[in-house]
Coordinates of C-alpha atoms and ligand atoms in Angstrom, one line a residue:
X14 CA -34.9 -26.1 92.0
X15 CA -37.2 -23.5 93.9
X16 CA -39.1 -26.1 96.1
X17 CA -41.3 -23.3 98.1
X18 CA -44.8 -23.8 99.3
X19 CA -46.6 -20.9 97.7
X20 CA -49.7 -21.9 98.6
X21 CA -51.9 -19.2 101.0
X22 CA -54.2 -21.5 103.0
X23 CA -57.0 -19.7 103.9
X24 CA -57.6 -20.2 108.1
X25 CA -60.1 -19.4 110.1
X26 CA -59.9 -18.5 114.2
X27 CA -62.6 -19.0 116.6
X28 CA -63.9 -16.2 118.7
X29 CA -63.1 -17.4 122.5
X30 CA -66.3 -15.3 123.9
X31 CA -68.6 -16.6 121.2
X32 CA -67.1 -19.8 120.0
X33 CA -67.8 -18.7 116.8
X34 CA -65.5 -19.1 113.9
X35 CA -65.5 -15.6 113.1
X36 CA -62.4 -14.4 111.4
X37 CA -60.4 -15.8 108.2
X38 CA -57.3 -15.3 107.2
X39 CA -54.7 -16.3 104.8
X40 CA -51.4 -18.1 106.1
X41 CA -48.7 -16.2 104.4
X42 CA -46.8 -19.3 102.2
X43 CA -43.2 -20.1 101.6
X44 CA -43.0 -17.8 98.8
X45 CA -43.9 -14.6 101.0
X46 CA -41.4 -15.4 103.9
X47 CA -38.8 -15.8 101.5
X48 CA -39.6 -12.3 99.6
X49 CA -40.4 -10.6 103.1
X50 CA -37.1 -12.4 104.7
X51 CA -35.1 -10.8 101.3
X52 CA -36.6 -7.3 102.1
X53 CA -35.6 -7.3 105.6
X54 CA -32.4 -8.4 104.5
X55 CA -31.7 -5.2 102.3
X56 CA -33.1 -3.2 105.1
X57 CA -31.3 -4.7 107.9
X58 CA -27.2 -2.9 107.3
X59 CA -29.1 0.5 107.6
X60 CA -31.1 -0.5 111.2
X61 CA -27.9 -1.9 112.0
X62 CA -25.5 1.2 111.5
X63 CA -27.4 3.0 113.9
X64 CA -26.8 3.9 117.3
X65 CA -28.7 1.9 120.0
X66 CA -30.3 5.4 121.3
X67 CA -31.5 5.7 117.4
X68 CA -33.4 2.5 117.2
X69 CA -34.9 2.9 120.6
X70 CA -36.2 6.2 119.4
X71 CA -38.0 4.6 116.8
X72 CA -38.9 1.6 118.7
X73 CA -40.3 4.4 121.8
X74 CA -42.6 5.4 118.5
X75 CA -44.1 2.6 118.0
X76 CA -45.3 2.1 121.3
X77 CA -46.9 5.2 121.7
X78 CA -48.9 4.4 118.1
X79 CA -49.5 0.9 119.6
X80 CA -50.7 2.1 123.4
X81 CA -53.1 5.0 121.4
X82 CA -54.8 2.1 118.7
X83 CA -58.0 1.1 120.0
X84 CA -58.2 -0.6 116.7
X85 CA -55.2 -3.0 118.2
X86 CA -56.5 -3.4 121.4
X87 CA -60.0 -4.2 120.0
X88 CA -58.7 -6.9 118.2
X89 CA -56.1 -8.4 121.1
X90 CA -58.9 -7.9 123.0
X91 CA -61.2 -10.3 120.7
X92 CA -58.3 -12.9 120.4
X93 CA -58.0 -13.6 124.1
X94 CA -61.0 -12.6 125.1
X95 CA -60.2 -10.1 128.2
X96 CA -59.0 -6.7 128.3
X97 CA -57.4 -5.7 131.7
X98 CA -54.6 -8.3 130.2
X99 CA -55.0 -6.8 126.3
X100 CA -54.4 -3.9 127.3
X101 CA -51.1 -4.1 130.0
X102 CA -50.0 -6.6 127.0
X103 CA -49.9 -3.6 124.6
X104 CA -48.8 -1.0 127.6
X105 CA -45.6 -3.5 128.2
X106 CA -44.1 -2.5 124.8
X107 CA -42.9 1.2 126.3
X108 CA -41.1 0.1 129.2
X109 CA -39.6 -2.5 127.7
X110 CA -37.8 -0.4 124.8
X111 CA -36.4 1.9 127.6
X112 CA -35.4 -1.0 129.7
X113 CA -33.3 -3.1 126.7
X114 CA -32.1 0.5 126.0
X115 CA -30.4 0.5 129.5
X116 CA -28.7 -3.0 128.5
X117 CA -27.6 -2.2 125.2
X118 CA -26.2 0.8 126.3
X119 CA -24.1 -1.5 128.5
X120 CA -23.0 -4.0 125.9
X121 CA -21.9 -1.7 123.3
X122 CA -20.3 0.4 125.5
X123 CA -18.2 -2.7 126.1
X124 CA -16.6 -2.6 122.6
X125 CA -13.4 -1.3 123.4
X126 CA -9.5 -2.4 123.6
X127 CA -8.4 -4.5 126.1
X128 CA -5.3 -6.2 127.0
X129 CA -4.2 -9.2 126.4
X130 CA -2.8 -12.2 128.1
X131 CA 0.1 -11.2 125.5
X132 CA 1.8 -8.1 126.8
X133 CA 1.8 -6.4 123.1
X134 CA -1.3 -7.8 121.9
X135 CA -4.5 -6.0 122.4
X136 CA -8.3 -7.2 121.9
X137 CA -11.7 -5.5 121.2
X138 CA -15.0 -7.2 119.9
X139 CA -17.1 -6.4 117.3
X140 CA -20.8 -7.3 118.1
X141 CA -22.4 -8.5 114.9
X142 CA -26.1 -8.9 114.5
X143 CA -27.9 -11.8 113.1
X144 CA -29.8 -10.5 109.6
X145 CA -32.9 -11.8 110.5
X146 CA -34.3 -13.5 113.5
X147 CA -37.3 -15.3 113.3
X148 CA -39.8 -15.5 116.5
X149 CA -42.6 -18.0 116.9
X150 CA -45.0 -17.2 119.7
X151 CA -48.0 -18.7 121.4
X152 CA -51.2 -17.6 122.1
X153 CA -51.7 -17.4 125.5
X154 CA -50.4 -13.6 125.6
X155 CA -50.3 -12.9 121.8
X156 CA -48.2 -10.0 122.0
X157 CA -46.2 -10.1 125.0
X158 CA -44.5 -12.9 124.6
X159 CA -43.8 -12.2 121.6
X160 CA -41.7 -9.0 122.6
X161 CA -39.6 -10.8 124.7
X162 CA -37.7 -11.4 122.1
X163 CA -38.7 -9.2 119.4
X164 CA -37.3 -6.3 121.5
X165 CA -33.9 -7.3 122.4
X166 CA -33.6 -8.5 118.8
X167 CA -34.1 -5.1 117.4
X168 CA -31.9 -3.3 119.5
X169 CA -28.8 -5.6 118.5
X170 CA -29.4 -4.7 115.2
X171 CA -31.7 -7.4 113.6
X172 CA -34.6 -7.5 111.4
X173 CA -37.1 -9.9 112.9
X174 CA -40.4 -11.9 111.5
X175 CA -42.7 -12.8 113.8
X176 CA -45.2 -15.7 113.7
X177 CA -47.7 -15.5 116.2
X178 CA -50.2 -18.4 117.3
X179 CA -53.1 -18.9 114.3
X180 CA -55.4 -19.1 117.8
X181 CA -54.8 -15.4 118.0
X182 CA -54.1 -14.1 114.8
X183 CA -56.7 -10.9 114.5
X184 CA -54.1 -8.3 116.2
X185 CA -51.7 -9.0 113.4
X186 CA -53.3 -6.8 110.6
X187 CA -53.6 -3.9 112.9
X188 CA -49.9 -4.1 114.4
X189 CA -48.7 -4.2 110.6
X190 CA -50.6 -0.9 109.6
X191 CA -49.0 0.7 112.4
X192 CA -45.9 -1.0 111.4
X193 CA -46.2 0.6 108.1
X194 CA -47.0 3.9 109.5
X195 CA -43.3 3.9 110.8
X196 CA -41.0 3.1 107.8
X197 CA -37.5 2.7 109.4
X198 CA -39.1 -0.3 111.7
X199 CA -41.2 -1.4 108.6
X200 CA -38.2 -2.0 106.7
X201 CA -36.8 -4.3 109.4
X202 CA -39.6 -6.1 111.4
X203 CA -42.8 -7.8 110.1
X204 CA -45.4 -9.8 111.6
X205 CA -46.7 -12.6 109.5
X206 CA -50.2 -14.8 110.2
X207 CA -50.1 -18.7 109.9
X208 CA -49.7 -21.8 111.3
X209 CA -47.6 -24.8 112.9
X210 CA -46.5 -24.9 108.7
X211 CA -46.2 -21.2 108.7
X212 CA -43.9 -21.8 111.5
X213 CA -41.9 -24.3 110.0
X214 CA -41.3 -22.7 106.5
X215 CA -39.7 -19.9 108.7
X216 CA -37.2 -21.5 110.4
X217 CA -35.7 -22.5 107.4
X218 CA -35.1 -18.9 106.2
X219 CA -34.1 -16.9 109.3
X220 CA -30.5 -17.0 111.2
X221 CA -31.8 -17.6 114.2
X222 CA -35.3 -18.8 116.3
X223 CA -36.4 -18.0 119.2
X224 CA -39.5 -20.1 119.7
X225 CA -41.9 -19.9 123.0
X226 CA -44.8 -22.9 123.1
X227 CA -44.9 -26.9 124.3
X228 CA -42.2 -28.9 124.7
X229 CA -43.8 -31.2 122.0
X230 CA -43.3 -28.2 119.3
X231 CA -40.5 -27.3 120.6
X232 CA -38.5 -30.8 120.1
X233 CA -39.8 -30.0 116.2
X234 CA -38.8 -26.7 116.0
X235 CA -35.5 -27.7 117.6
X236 CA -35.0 -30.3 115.1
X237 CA -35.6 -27.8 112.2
X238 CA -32.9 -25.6 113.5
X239 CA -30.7 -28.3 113.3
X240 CA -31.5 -29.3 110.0
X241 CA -30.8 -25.2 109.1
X242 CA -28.1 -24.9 111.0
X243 CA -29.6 -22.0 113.2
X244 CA -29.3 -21.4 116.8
X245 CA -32.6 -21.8 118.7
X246 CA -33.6 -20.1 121.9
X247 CA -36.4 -22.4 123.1
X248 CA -38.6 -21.5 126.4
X249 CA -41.4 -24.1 126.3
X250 CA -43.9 -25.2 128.9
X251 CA -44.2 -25.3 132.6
X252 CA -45.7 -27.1 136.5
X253 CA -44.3 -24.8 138.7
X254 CA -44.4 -26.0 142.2
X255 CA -44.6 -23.8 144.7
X256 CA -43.4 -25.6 149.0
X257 CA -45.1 -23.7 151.5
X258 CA -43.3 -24.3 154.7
X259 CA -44.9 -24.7 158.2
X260 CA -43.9 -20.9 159.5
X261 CA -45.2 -19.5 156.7
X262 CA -48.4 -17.3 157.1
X263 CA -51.9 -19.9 155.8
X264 CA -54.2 -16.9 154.9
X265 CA -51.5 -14.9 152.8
X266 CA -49.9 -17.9 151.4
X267 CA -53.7 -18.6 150.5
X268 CA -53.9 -15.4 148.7
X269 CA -50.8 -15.4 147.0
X270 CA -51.4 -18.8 145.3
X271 CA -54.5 -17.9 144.1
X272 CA -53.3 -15.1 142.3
X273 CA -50.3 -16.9 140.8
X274 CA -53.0 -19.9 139.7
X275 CA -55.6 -18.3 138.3
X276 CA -54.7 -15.3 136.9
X277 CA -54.8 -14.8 133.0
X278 CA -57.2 -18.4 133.8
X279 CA -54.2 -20.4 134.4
X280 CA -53.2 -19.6 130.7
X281 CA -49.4 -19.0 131.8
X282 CA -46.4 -21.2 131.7
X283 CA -45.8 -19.5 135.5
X284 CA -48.6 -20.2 136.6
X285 CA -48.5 -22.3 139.7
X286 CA -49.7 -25.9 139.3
X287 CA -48.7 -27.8 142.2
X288 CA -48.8 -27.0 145.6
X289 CA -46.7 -28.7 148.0
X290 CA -47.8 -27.7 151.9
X291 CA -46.4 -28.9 155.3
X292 CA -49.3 -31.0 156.6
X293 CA -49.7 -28.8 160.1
X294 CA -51.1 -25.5 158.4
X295 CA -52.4 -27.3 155.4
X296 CA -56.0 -27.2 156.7
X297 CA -56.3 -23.4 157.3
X298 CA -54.4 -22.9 154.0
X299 CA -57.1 -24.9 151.9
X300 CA -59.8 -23.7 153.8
X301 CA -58.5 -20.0 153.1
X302 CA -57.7 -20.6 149.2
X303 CA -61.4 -22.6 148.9
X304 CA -63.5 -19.3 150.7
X305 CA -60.8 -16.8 147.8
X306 CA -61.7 -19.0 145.1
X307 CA -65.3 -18.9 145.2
X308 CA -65.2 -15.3 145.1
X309 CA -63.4 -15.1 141.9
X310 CA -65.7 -14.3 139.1
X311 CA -65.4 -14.6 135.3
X312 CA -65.6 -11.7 132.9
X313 CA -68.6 -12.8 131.7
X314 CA -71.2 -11.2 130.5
X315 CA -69.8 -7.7 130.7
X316 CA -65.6 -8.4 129.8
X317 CA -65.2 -5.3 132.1
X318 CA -66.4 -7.0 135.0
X319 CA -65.3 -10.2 137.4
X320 CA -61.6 -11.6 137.4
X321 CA -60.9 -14.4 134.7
X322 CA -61.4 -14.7 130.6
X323 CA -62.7 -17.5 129.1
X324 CA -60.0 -20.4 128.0
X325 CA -58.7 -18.8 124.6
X326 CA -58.0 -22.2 122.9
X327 CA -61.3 -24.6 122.9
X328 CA -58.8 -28.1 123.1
X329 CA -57.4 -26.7 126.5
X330 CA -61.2 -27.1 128.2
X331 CA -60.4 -31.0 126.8
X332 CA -57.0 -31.2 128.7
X333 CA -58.2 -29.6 131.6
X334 CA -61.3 -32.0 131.9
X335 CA -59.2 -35.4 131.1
X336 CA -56.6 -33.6 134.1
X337 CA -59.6 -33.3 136.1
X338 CA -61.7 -36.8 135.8
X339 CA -58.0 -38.3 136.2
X340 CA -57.7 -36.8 139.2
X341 CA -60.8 -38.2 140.6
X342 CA -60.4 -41.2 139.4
X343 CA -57.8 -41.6 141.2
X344 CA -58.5 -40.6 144.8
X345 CA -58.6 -36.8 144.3
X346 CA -61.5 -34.1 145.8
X347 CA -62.5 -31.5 144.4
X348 CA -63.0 -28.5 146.5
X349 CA -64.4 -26.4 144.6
X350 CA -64.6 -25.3 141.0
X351 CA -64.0 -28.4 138.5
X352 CA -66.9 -27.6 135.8
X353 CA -66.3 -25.9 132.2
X354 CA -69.0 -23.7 131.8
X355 CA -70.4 -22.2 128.7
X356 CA -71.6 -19.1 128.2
X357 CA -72.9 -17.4 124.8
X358 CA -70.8 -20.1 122.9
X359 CA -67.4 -19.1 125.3
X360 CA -65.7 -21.8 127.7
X361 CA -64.9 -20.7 131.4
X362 CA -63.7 -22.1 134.7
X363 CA -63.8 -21.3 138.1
X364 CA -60.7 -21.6 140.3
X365 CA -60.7 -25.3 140.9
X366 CA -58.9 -27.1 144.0
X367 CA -58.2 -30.3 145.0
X368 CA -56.9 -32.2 147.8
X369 CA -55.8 -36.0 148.7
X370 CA -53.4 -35.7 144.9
X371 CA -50.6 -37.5 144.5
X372 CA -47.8 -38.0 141.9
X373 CA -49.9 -40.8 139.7
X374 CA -52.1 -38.0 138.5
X375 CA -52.3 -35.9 135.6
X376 CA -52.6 -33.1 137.2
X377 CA -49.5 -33.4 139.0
X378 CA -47.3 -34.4 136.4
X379 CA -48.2 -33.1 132.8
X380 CA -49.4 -29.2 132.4
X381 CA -52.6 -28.6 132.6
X382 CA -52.8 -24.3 131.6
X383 CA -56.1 -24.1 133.6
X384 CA -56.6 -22.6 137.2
X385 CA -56.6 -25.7 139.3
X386 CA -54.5 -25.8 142.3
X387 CA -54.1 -29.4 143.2
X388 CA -52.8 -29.8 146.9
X389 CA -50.3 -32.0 148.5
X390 CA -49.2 -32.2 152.1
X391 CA -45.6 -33.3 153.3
X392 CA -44.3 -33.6 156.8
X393 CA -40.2 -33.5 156.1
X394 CA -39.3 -30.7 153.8
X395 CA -36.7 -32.6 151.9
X396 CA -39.3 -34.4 150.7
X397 CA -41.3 -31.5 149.4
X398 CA -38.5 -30.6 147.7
X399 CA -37.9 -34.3 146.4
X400 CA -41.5 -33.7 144.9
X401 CA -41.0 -30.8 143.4
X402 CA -38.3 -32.0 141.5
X403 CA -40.2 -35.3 140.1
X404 CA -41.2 -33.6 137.1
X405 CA -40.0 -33.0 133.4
X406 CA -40.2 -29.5 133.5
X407 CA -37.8 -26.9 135.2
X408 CA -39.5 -23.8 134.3
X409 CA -39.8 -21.9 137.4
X410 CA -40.9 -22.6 141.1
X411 CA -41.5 -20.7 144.5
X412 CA -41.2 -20.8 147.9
X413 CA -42.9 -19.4 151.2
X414 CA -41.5 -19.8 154.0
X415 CA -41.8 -17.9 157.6
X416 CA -39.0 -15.9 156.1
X417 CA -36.7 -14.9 153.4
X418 CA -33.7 -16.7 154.6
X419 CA -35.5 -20.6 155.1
X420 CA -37.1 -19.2 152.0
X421 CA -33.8 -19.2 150.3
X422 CA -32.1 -22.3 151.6
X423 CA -35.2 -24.5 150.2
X424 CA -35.4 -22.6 146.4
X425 CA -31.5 -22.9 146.8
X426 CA -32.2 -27.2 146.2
X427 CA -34.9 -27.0 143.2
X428 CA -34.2 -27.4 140.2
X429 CA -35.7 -24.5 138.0
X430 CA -34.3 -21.4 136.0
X431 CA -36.3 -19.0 138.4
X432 CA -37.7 -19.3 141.9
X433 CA -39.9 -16.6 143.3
X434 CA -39.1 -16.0 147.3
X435 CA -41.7 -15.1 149.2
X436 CA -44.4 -14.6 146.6
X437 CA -45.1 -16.4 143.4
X438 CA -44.7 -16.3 139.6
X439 CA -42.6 -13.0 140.0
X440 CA -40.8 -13.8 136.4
X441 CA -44.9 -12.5 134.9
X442 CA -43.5 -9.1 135.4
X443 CA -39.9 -9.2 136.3
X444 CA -37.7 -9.9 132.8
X445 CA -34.4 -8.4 134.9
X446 CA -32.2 -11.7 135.9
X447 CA -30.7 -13.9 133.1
X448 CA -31.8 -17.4 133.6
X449 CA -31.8 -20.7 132.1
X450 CA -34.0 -23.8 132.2
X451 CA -33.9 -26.9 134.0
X452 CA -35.0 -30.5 131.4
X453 CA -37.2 -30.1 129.5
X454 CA -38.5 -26.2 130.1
X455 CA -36.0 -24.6 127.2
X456 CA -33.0 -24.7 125.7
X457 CA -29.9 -21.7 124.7
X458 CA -29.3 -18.9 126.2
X459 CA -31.2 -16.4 128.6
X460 CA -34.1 -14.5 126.9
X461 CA -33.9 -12.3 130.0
X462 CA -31.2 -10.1 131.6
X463 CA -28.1 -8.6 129.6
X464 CA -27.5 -12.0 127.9
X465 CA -31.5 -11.6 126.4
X466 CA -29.6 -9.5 123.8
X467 CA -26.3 -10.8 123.3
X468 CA -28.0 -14.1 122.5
X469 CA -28.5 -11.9 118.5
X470 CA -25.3 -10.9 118.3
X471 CA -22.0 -13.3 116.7
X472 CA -19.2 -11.8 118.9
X473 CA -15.8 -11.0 116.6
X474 CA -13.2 -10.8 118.4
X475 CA -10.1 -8.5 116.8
X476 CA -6.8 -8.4 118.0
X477 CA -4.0 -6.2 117.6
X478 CA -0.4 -6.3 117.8
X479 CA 1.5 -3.6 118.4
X480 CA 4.6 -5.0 119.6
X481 CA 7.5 -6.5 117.0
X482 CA 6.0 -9.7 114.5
X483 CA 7.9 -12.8 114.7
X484 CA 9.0 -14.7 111.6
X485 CA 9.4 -18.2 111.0
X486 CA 12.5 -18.3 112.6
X487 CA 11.3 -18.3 116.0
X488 CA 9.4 -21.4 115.5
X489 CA 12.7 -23.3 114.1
X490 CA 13.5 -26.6 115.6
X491 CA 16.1 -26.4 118.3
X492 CA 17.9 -29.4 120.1
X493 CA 17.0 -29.8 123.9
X494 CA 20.2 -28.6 125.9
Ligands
NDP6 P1 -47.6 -24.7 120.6 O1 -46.3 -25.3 120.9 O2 -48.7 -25.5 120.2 O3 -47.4 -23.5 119.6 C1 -46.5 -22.5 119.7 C2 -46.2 -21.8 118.4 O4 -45.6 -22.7 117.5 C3 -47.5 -21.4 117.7 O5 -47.3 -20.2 117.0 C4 -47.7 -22.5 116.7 O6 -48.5 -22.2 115.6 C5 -46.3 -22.8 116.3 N1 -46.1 -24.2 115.7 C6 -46.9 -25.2 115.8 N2 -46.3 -26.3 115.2 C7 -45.2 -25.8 114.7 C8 -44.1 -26.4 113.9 N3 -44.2 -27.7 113.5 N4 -43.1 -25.7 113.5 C9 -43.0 -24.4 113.9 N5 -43.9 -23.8 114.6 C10 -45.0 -24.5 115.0 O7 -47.9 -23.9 122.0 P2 -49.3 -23.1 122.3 O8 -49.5 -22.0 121.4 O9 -50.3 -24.1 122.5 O10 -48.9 -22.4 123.7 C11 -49.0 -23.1 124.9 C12 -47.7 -23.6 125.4 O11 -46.7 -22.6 125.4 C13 -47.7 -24.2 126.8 O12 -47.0 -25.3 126.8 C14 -47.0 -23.1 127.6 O13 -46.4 -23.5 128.7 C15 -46.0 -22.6 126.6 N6 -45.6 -21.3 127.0 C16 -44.4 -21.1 127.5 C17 -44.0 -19.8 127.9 C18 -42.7 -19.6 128.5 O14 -42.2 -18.5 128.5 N7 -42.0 -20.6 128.9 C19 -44.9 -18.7 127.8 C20 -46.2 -19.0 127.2 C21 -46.5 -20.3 126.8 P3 -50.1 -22.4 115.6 O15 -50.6 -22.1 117.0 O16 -50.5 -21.4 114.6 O17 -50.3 -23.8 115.3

């Protein structure tokens, strides 16, 4: 019994500069995935049979169409409202094919012979692609994130559908007519518009997920896979902490954390969202950061001008307000910052600090994806790092320290899949070292480093004998002497 939603809702998106509701469009139904999973299917041997260097080629031409659409990045653009960030989202794609190229050079290189443990028995692997990998992305950075894993996918050899956020869904039509421009990638990768249902009736067609969002999706999506049988590669959400040491420099540590709070307006699982400082330079510190923050500007009303976008998803002003009135509720001040303001229908924020915070807040516990940069001091630094540890998530964290090596010897005790040393949120830009996540920040393997591609492939193992074959007779019973 074919028991497939073929319904195409119609949805609509709201404009984050406007707060308009401003684009419609049709989530693609359970009928579609399964006729657009079967074509990738039948395209998928063909992608697969060639070399690495082959599908790179073709992958180093889609970039170039997807870097030269001002079509594409108008519409990323209007999704997220920004364009410094549209536009290095879209430039990523290029250096990204030549860097998994690199990698996969490396791993298939590795499929030869090798001895065995058994001196006439040789081994070699065979590295087979899953058909089709499904991605589901959020939309913080639409098409970024999106690549993470769509690129690595590609170059093992898989077809891939990709369901990005229905938040951000207006740079999907474009990417598709480039898509189609370029018929060797068409016949293997598709991006598909919907929603949380979208997302589900996916998972159950696809060989394996890899799914970027909340930790409250994420426990569905994880369930799903498990009902399918599928592996999913899970990297959810995020309260990095970052321990600022008593040597370290106040007016660049100042700096630094702005940047790593506010940028893309806190929208980014790396952003930081607790600071933990030693009480003797926490003064000059948050002095510092308060005089930085009020000269951050918004991009409003000329996008081409000032520092942050507006918040892309209206709920998130909701979260970041409850966070907020929490916090004061509780004890907290707020420095500077703290108001959502609306412009021409658009929600913004200003860099928002606060001080006297402690671990019975919101805003110190639960992910607020908003500039703020609530402050805590500590005296001992085991307890800073006891406190950056009293949280659910194990994303990523940093450290600044006088100097790389007490730098090191703290990150070395927290409990997160990346720590950036001597700066902050370094995994925005850096996808080299594998890395895995600590509770409840993700789940499988590494989307980064060498193992961010052989997470598509089922390894096959073949081995060889070359020696002389035993019969039955040497496994006949024999009496002890
Ligand atoms: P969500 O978890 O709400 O959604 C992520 C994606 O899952 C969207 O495409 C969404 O569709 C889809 N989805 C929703 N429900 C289901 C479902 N039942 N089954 C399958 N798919 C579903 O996350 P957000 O989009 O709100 O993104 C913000 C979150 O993402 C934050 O927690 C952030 O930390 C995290 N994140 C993590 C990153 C990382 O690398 N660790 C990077 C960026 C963000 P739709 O939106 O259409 O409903």
């Amino acid at each position: 019994m074919n028991t497939a939603n073929n319904k195409n809702r119609i949805l609509q998106a709201r404009n984050p500069r406007t707060g308009e509701m401003d684009y419609s469009f049709e989530a693609t139904g359970e009928e579609e995935i399964i006729s657009i999973v079967a074509d990738l299917r039948k395209g998928q041997p063909a992608w697969a049979a060639m070399s690495v260097q082959e599908r790179a080629g073709i992958l180093a031409d889609w970039a170039d169409a997807v870097s030269s659409s001002d079509e594409l990045l108008q519409a990323l653009v209007t999704d997220t409202g920004r364009y410094f960030i549209a536009s290095a989202e879209l430039a990523r794609l290029s250096t990204m094919v030549q860097d998994w190229l690199k990698i996969g050079e490396t791993i298939f290189a590795e499929q030869i012979a090798k001895q065995s443990s058994a001196p006439t028995v040789t081994y070699k692997h065979q590295l087979v692609p899953f058909e089709v990998v499904g991605v589901i992305g959020p939309w913080n950075f639409p098409f970024l994130i999106t690549l993470i894993d769509l690129v690595p996918a590609l170059m093992a050899g898989s077809a891939v559908v990709v369901k990005p956020s229905e938040i951000t869904p207006r740079f999907i039509a474009p990417l598709q007519k480039i898509l189609e421009q370029i018929p060797a990638l068409n016949a293997v990768c598709r991006f598909i518009e919907g929603d949380g249902q979208t997302g589900q009736d996916l998972i159950k067609h696809v060989d394996a997920l890899c799914f970027t969002g909340s930790v409250k999706t994420g426990k569905i999506v994880y369930q799903s896979g498990a009902e399918n049988f599928i592996p999913i590669y899970a990297e959810l959400g995020g309260k990095d902490p970052v321990i600022i040491t008593e040597n370290a420099d106040p007016k660049n540590t100042a700096k630094i954390v702005l940047r790593a709070s506010v940028q893309a307006t806190g929208q980014a699982c790396q952003s930081i969202e607790r600071v933990y400082i030693h009480s003797s330079i926490a003064e000059a510190f948050t002095s510092e950061l308060v005089r930085l923050s009020e000269q951050v500007e918004i991009n409003y009303p000329d996008i081409y001008e000032g520092h942050i976008g507006p918040l892309i998803f209206d709920k998130q002003a909701d979260i970041i307000q409850s966070h907020l009135k929490d916090a004061e509720e509780k004890g907290a001040e707020i420095l500077c910052g703290g108001l959502i303001e609306q412009h021409g229908g658009g929600l913004w924020i200003l860099p928002t600090v606060l001080k006297n915070v402690d671990h019975s807040m919101l805003t110190m516990t639960d992910e607020t994806f908003g500039p703020i940069i609530p402050i805590m001091t500590y005296t001992d630094v085991n307890e800073a790092i006891e406190l950056a540890n009293d949280t659910q998530y194990g994303l990523s964290a940093a450290v600044l320290a006088g100097d790389r090596v007490e730098a090191e010897r703290i990150a070395m005790h927290l409990d997160a899949g990346a720590i950036s040393i001597q700066d902050c949120g370094i995994t925005a830009y850096v996808f080299d070292g594998e890395k895995n996540w600590f509770k409840y920040s993700g789940t499988g393997a590494s989307r980064m480093g060498q193992m961010g591609m052989v997470r598509f492939f089922r390894k096959k193992v073949l081995y060889t004998q070359s020696g002389e074959t035993q019969g039955i007779d040497a496994m006949g019973e024999q009496k002890p002497s």
